[in-house]
Amino acid sequence: MSGLDAPRVLVIDDEPQIHRFLAPALSASGYAPLRAETGAEGLKRAAEGAPALILLDLGLPDMDGKALIPRLRGFTAAPIVILSAREQEAEKVAALDAGADDYVEKPFALAELLARMRAVLRRGGRPAPAAPVVRSGPLEVDFARRTARLEGQPPLKLTPREWDLLAALARAGEGRVITQRQLLTAVWGPAHLEDAQYLRVYIGHLRQKLGPAAGLIRTEPGIGYRFGPAEEEAG
C-alpha cells in the first residue's frame, strides 16, 4: 500500500512525546498519521483530512476531550479510540457514552493499541455521517466549526441549544422528517421527552434568527419537523 492509499489516523494529543512515539509506529504499521494538539485543531484536521480512525486524548489544553467527541460525531463516522491517563471508570463510561468506540489507558503497549485499532476498524457498521458542511438554499451549516451562516453574511449568533437544534435538523438530511421526541432526545436528553413546549419555543427563536431562510424548517403537524426547501422550491 502506498502512502497515498494508507488509511489516515488522526492523533489529537497535546503531548509532543506521544506524537514522536506514535507517528513512526503508525507509519510502520501501514497508516498515515495526522497530528493535532488542541481540540480546535483536531476538528479542523478531522474535517479536512477524512481520517479512517481518531486517537483522542481527554486532557486537551482548550477543552475536555469528552466534549470534543459529539462535535466530531457531527460530521465523521471514523472510530474514536480514547488515549488517556484518567483511570476512573466514570470517565471511561462517559467517553464511551459520548460516542467513543474504545478506551486505552496511558501508558499503553503499542501492540495492544494497534490491535484495538484493527478491531474497531473491522467492526465498522456506524451510520454514514453528514457531510462536514451542509448547504440548503441560502443557508450553510458547518458541523466542524459549529457555525451557520446565510450566503454572504457573517455567522449567525446562535445559542448552544439553538445550534444543537439546527444541527440535528440539518444532519437528518433534506426532506426527512425528524420527530419531536427525536429532537428532544438529541438536544435536551431523554428526561425531556414530554417537553414539547421547549421545542416549539426554540424552533420559533431559530426561525427568527434564520430570517429569509426560516422556511427551511417546516412543521409536520403532530409529528415533528422537516429540514430543507419546500418540494416545489427544491425542484
CSV table of C-alpha atoms in Angstrom, one decimal:
chain,number,residue,atom,x,y,z
A,1,MET,CA,0.0,0.0,0.0
A,2,SER,CA,1.4,3.4,-1.0
A,3,GLY,CA,1.5,6.3,1.3
A,4,LEU,CA,-1.3,7.9,-0.7
A,5,ASP,CA,-3.5,4.9,-0.1
A,6,ALA,CA,-2.7,4.4,3.6
A,7,PRO,CA,-5.6,4.9,5.9
A,8,ARG,CA,-5.2,8.2,7.9
A,9,VAL,CA,-5.1,8.1,11.7
A,10,LEU,CA,-5.6,11.5,13.4
A,11,VAL,CA,-3.9,11.8,16.7
A,12,ILE,CA,-5.3,14.5,18.9
A,13,ASP,CA,-3.0,14.9,21.9
A,14,ASP,CA,-1.1,17.8,23.4
A,15,GLU,CA,1.9,15.7,24.4
A,16,PRO,CA,4.7,16.0,21.9
A,17,GLN,CA,6.3,12.8,23.0
A,18,ILE,CA,3.1,10.9,22.1
A,19,HIS,CA,3.3,12.2,18.6
A,20,ARG,CA,7.0,11.4,18.4
A,21,PHE,CA,6.3,7.8,19.6
A,22,LEU,CA,3.1,7.2,17.5
A,23,ALA,CA,4.0,8.8,14.2
A,24,PRO,CA,6.7,6.3,13.2
A,25,ALA,CA,4.9,3.4,14.7
A,26,LEU,CA,1.7,4.2,12.8
A,27,SER,CA,3.7,4.7,9.6
A,28,ALA,CA,5.4,1.4,10.0
A,29,SER,CA,2.1,-0.3,10.5
A,30,GLY,CA,0.6,1.0,7.2
A,31,TYR,CA,-1.2,4.1,8.5
A,32,ALA,CA,-0.7,7.8,7.6
A,33,PRO,CA,-0.6,9.8,10.8
A,34,LEU,CA,-2.2,13.2,11.1
A,35,ARG,CA,-1.3,15.5,14.1
A,36,ALA,CA,-3.4,17.9,16.2
A,37,GLU,CA,-2.5,19.2,19.6
A,38,THR,CA,-5.8,21.0,20.5
A,39,GLY,CA,-9.5,20.3,20.2
A,40,ALA,CA,-10.0,23.1,17.7
A,41,GLU,CA,-7.1,21.9,15.6
A,42,GLY,CA,-8.4,18.3,15.8
A,43,LEU,CA,-11.8,19.4,14.5
A,44,LYS,CA,-10.2,21.2,11.6
A,45,ARG,CA,-7.9,18.2,10.8
A,46,ALA,CA,-10.8,15.8,11.0
A,47,ALA,CA,-13.0,17.8,8.7
A,48,GLU,CA,-10.2,18.4,6.1
A,49,GLY,CA,-8.3,15.1,6.4
A,50,ALA,CA,-11.1,12.5,6.4
A,51,PRO,CA,-9.3,10.1,8.8
A,52,ALA,CA,-10.2,6.5,9.0
A,53,LEU,CA,-9.7,6.5,12.8
A,54,ILE,CA,-9.1,9.0,15.5
A,55,LEU,CA,-6.9,8.6,18.6
A,56,LEU,CA,-8.1,11.2,21.2
A,57,ASP,CA,-6.6,12.3,24.5
A,58,LEU,CA,-9.1,13.6,27.0
A,59,GLY,CA,-6.8,16.2,28.6
A,60,LEU,CA,-6.6,18.8,25.9
A,61,PRO,CA,-5.5,22.4,26.6
A,62,ASP,CA,-8.6,24.1,25.1
A,63,MET,CA,-11.4,21.6,26.0
A,64,ASP,CA,-12.1,18.3,27.6
A,65,GLY,CA,-11.8,15.5,25.1
A,66,LYS,CA,-15.3,14.2,26.1
A,67,ALA,CA,-16.8,17.5,24.8
A,68,LEU,CA,-15.0,17.1,21.5
A,69,ILE,CA,-16.5,13.6,20.8
A,70,PRO,CA,-20.1,14.7,19.9
A,71,ARG,CA,-18.6,17.6,17.8
A,72,LEU,CA,-16.6,15.1,15.8
A,73,ARG,CA,-19.6,12.8,15.6
A,74,GLY,CA,-21.5,15.6,13.9
A,75,PHE,CA,-19.6,15.0,10.7
A,76,THR,CA,-17.4,11.9,10.9
A,77,ALA,CA,-18.1,8.2,11.3
A,78,ALA,CA,-14.4,7.4,11.9
A,79,PRO,CA,-13.9,5.2,15.0
A,80,ILE,CA,-12.6,7.1,18.0
A,81,VAL,CA,-10.2,5.4,20.4
A,82,ILE,CA,-9.6,7.3,23.7
A,83,LEU,CA,-6.0,7.6,24.9
A,84,SER,CA,-6.0,8.9,28.5
A,85,ALA,CA,-4.2,8.6,31.8
A,86,ARG,CA,-7.6,9.0,33.6
A,87,GLU,CA,-8.3,5.7,35.3
A,88,GLN,CA,-11.7,6.4,36.8
A,89,GLU,CA,-14.5,4.1,35.5
A,90,ALA,CA,-16.9,7.1,35.3
A,91,GLU,CA,-14.5,8.8,32.8
A,92,LYS,CA,-14.4,5.7,30.6
A,93,VAL,CA,-18.2,5.3,30.7
A,94,ALA,CA,-18.8,9.0,29.9
A,95,ALA,CA,-16.4,8.9,26.9
A,96,LEU,CA,-18.0,5.7,25.5
A,97,ASP,CA,-21.5,7.1,26.0
A,98,ALA,CA,-20.4,10.3,24.2
A,99,GLY,CA,-19.6,8.3,21.1
A,100,ALA,CA,-16.1,6.9,21.5
A,101,ASP,CA,-15.5,3.3,20.3
A,102,ASP,CA,-12.8,2.2,22.7
A,103,TYR,CA,-10.6,3.4,25.6
A,104,VAL,CA,-6.9,2.7,26.2
A,105,GLU,CA,-5.2,3.9,29.3
A,106,LYS,CA,-1.8,5.6,29.3
A,107,PRO,CA,0.8,4.3,29.5
A,108,PHE,CA,-0.1,1.7,26.8
A,109,ALA,CA,1.6,-1.1,25.0
A,110,LEU,CA,1.9,-0.3,21.2
A,111,ALA,CA,0.9,-3.9,20.3
A,112,GLU,CA,-2.4,-3.6,22.3
A,113,LEU,CA,-3.2,-0.2,20.8
A,114,LEU,CA,-2.7,-1.4,17.3
A,115,ALA,CA,-4.8,-4.5,18.0
A,116,ARG,CA,-7.6,-2.3,19.3
A,117,MET,CA,-7.4,-0.1,16.3
A,118,ARG,CA,-7.7,-3.1,14.0
A,119,ALA,CA,-10.7,-4.3,16.0
A,120,VAL,CA,-12.7,-1.1,15.8
A,121,LEU,CA,-11.9,-0.7,12.1
A,122,ARG,CA,-13.1,-4.2,11.4
A,123,ARG,CA,-16.4,-3.6,13.3
A,124,GLY,CA,-17.4,-0.6,11.2
A,125,GLY,CA,-21.1,-0.5,10.8
A,126,ARG,CA,-21.5,3.1,12.0
A,127,PRO,CA,-24.2,5.0,10.1
A,128,ALA,CA,-22.8,7.3,7.4
A,129,PRO,CA,-22.2,10.8,8.7
A,130,ALA,CA,-23.5,14.0,7.4
A,131,ALA,CA,-21.2,16.0,5.2
A,132,PRO,CA,-18.9,18.4,7.1
A,133,VAL,CA,-20.8,21.2,5.6
A,134,VAL,CA,-24.5,21.1,4.6
A,135,ARG,CA,-26.0,23.8,2.3
A,136,SER,CA,-29.7,24.3,1.7
A,137,GLY,CA,-31.0,27.3,-0.1
A,138,PRO,CA,-29.1,30.4,1.3
A,139,LEU,CA,-28.1,28.6,4.5
A,140,GLU,CA,-24.7,26.9,5.2
A,141,VAL,CA,-24.3,24.7,8.3
A,142,ASP,CA,-20.7,23.9,9.2
A,143,PHE,CA,-20.6,21.0,11.7
A,144,ALA,CA,-16.9,21.1,12.3
A,145,ARG,CA,-16.9,24.8,13.2
A,146,ARG,CA,-20.4,24.7,14.8
A,147,THR,CA,-21.5,27.7,12.7
A,148,ALA,CA,-24.4,28.6,10.4
A,149,ARG,CA,-24.4,31.5,8.0
A,150,LEU,CA,-26.6,32.9,5.3
A,151,GLU,CA,-25.0,33.5,1.9
A,152,GLY,CA,-22.7,36.5,2.0
A,153,GLN,CA,-23.3,37.1,5.7
A,154,PRO,CA,-21.2,36.5,8.9
A,155,PRO,CA,-22.1,33.5,11.1
A,156,LEU,CA,-25.4,33.7,12.9
A,157,LYS,CA,-25.3,34.3,16.6
A,158,LEU,CA,-26.9,31.1,17.9
A,159,THR,CA,-27.1,29.9,21.5
A,160,PRO,CA,-25.7,26.4,22.1
A,161,ARG,CA,-29.2,25.0,22.2
A,162,GLU,CA,-30.2,26.7,19.0
A,163,TRP,CA,-27.1,25.4,17.3
A,164,ASP,CA,-27.8,21.8,18.6
A,165,LEU,CA,-31.3,22.0,17.3
A,166,LEU,CA,-30.3,23.3,13.9
A,167,ALA,CA,-27.5,20.7,13.6
A,168,ALA,CA,-29.9,17.9,14.5
A,169,LEU,CA,-32.3,19.0,11.7
A,170,ALA,CA,-29.6,19.6,9.1
A,171,ARG,CA,-27.9,16.3,10.0
A,172,ALA,CA,-31.1,14.4,9.4
A,173,GLY,CA,-31.0,15.4,5.7
A,174,GLU,CA,-33.2,17.5,3.4
A,175,GLY,CA,-36.8,16.3,3.2
A,176,ARG,CA,-36.5,13.8,6.1
A,177,VAL,CA,-39.0,14.2,8.9
A,178,ILE,CA,-37.4,14.1,12.4
A,179,THR,CA,-40.0,13.6,15.2
A,180,GLN,CA,-40.5,15.8,18.2
A,181,ARG,CA,-39.2,13.0,20.5
A,182,GLN,CA,-36.1,12.5,18.4
A,183,LEU,CA,-35.3,16.2,18.6
A,184,LEU,CA,-36.0,16.5,22.3
A,185,THR,CA,-33.7,13.5,23.0
A,186,ALA,CA,-30.9,14.8,20.7
A,187,VAL,CA,-31.0,18.4,22.2
A,188,TRP,CA,-32.3,18.1,25.7
A,189,GLY,CA,-31.8,14.4,26.6
A,190,PRO,CA,-34.3,11.6,27.3
A,191,ALA,CA,-35.5,13.2,30.5
A,192,HIS,CA,-37.3,15.8,28.4
A,193,LEU,CA,-39.3,13.6,26.0
A,194,GLU,CA,-42.6,15.2,27.0
A,195,ASP,CA,-41.3,18.9,27.0
A,196,ALA,CA,-42.7,19.7,23.5
A,197,GLN,CA,-43.1,23.4,24.6
A,198,TYR,CA,-39.3,23.7,24.8
A,199,LEU,CA,-39.1,22.6,21.2
A,200,ARG,CA,-41.7,25.0,20.0
A,201,VAL,CA,-40.1,27.9,21.7
A,202,TYR,CA,-36.6,27.2,20.4
A,203,ILE,CA,-37.9,26.4,16.9
A,204,GLY,CA,-39.5,29.9,17.0
A,205,HIS,CA,-36.3,31.5,18.1
A,206,LEU,CA,-34.3,29.7,15.5
A,207,ARG,CA,-36.6,30.7,12.7
A,208,GLN,CA,-36.4,34.3,13.7
A,209,LYS,CA,-32.6,34.2,13.5
A,210,LEU,CA,-32.6,32.4,10.2
A,211,GLY,CA,-34.6,35.3,8.7
A,212,PRO,CA,-35.1,34.7,5.0
A,213,ALA,CA,-34.1,31.0,5.5
A,214,ALA,CA,-36.7,30.4,8.2
A,215,GLY,CA,-38.8,28.4,5.7
A,216,LEU,CA,-36.1,25.7,5.7
A,217,ILE,CA,-37.6,24.5,9.0
A,218,ARG,CA,-41.0,23.1,8.1
A,219,THR,CA,-43.5,21.8,10.6
A,220,GLU,CA,-45.2,18.4,10.2
A,221,PRO,CA,-48.2,18.8,12.4
A,222,GLY,CA,-48.5,16.2,15.1
A,223,ILE,CA,-45.2,14.6,14.1
A,224,GLY,CA,-42.2,16.9,14.1
A,225,TYR,CA,-40.2,18.9,11.6
A,226,ARG,CA,-38.6,18.6,8.2
A,227,PHE,CA,-35.4,20.5,7.1
A,228,GLY,CA,-34.9,21.8,3.6
A,229,PRO,CA,-36.8,23.9,1.0
A,230,ALA,CA,-40.4,23.1,0.1
A,231,GLU,CA,-40.7,20.5,-2.6
A,232,GLU,CA,-41.8,22.9,-5.3
A,233,GLU,CA,-38.7,25.0,-4.5
A,234,ALA,CA,-36.4,22.0,-4.4
A,235,GLY,CA,-37.4,21.2,-8.0
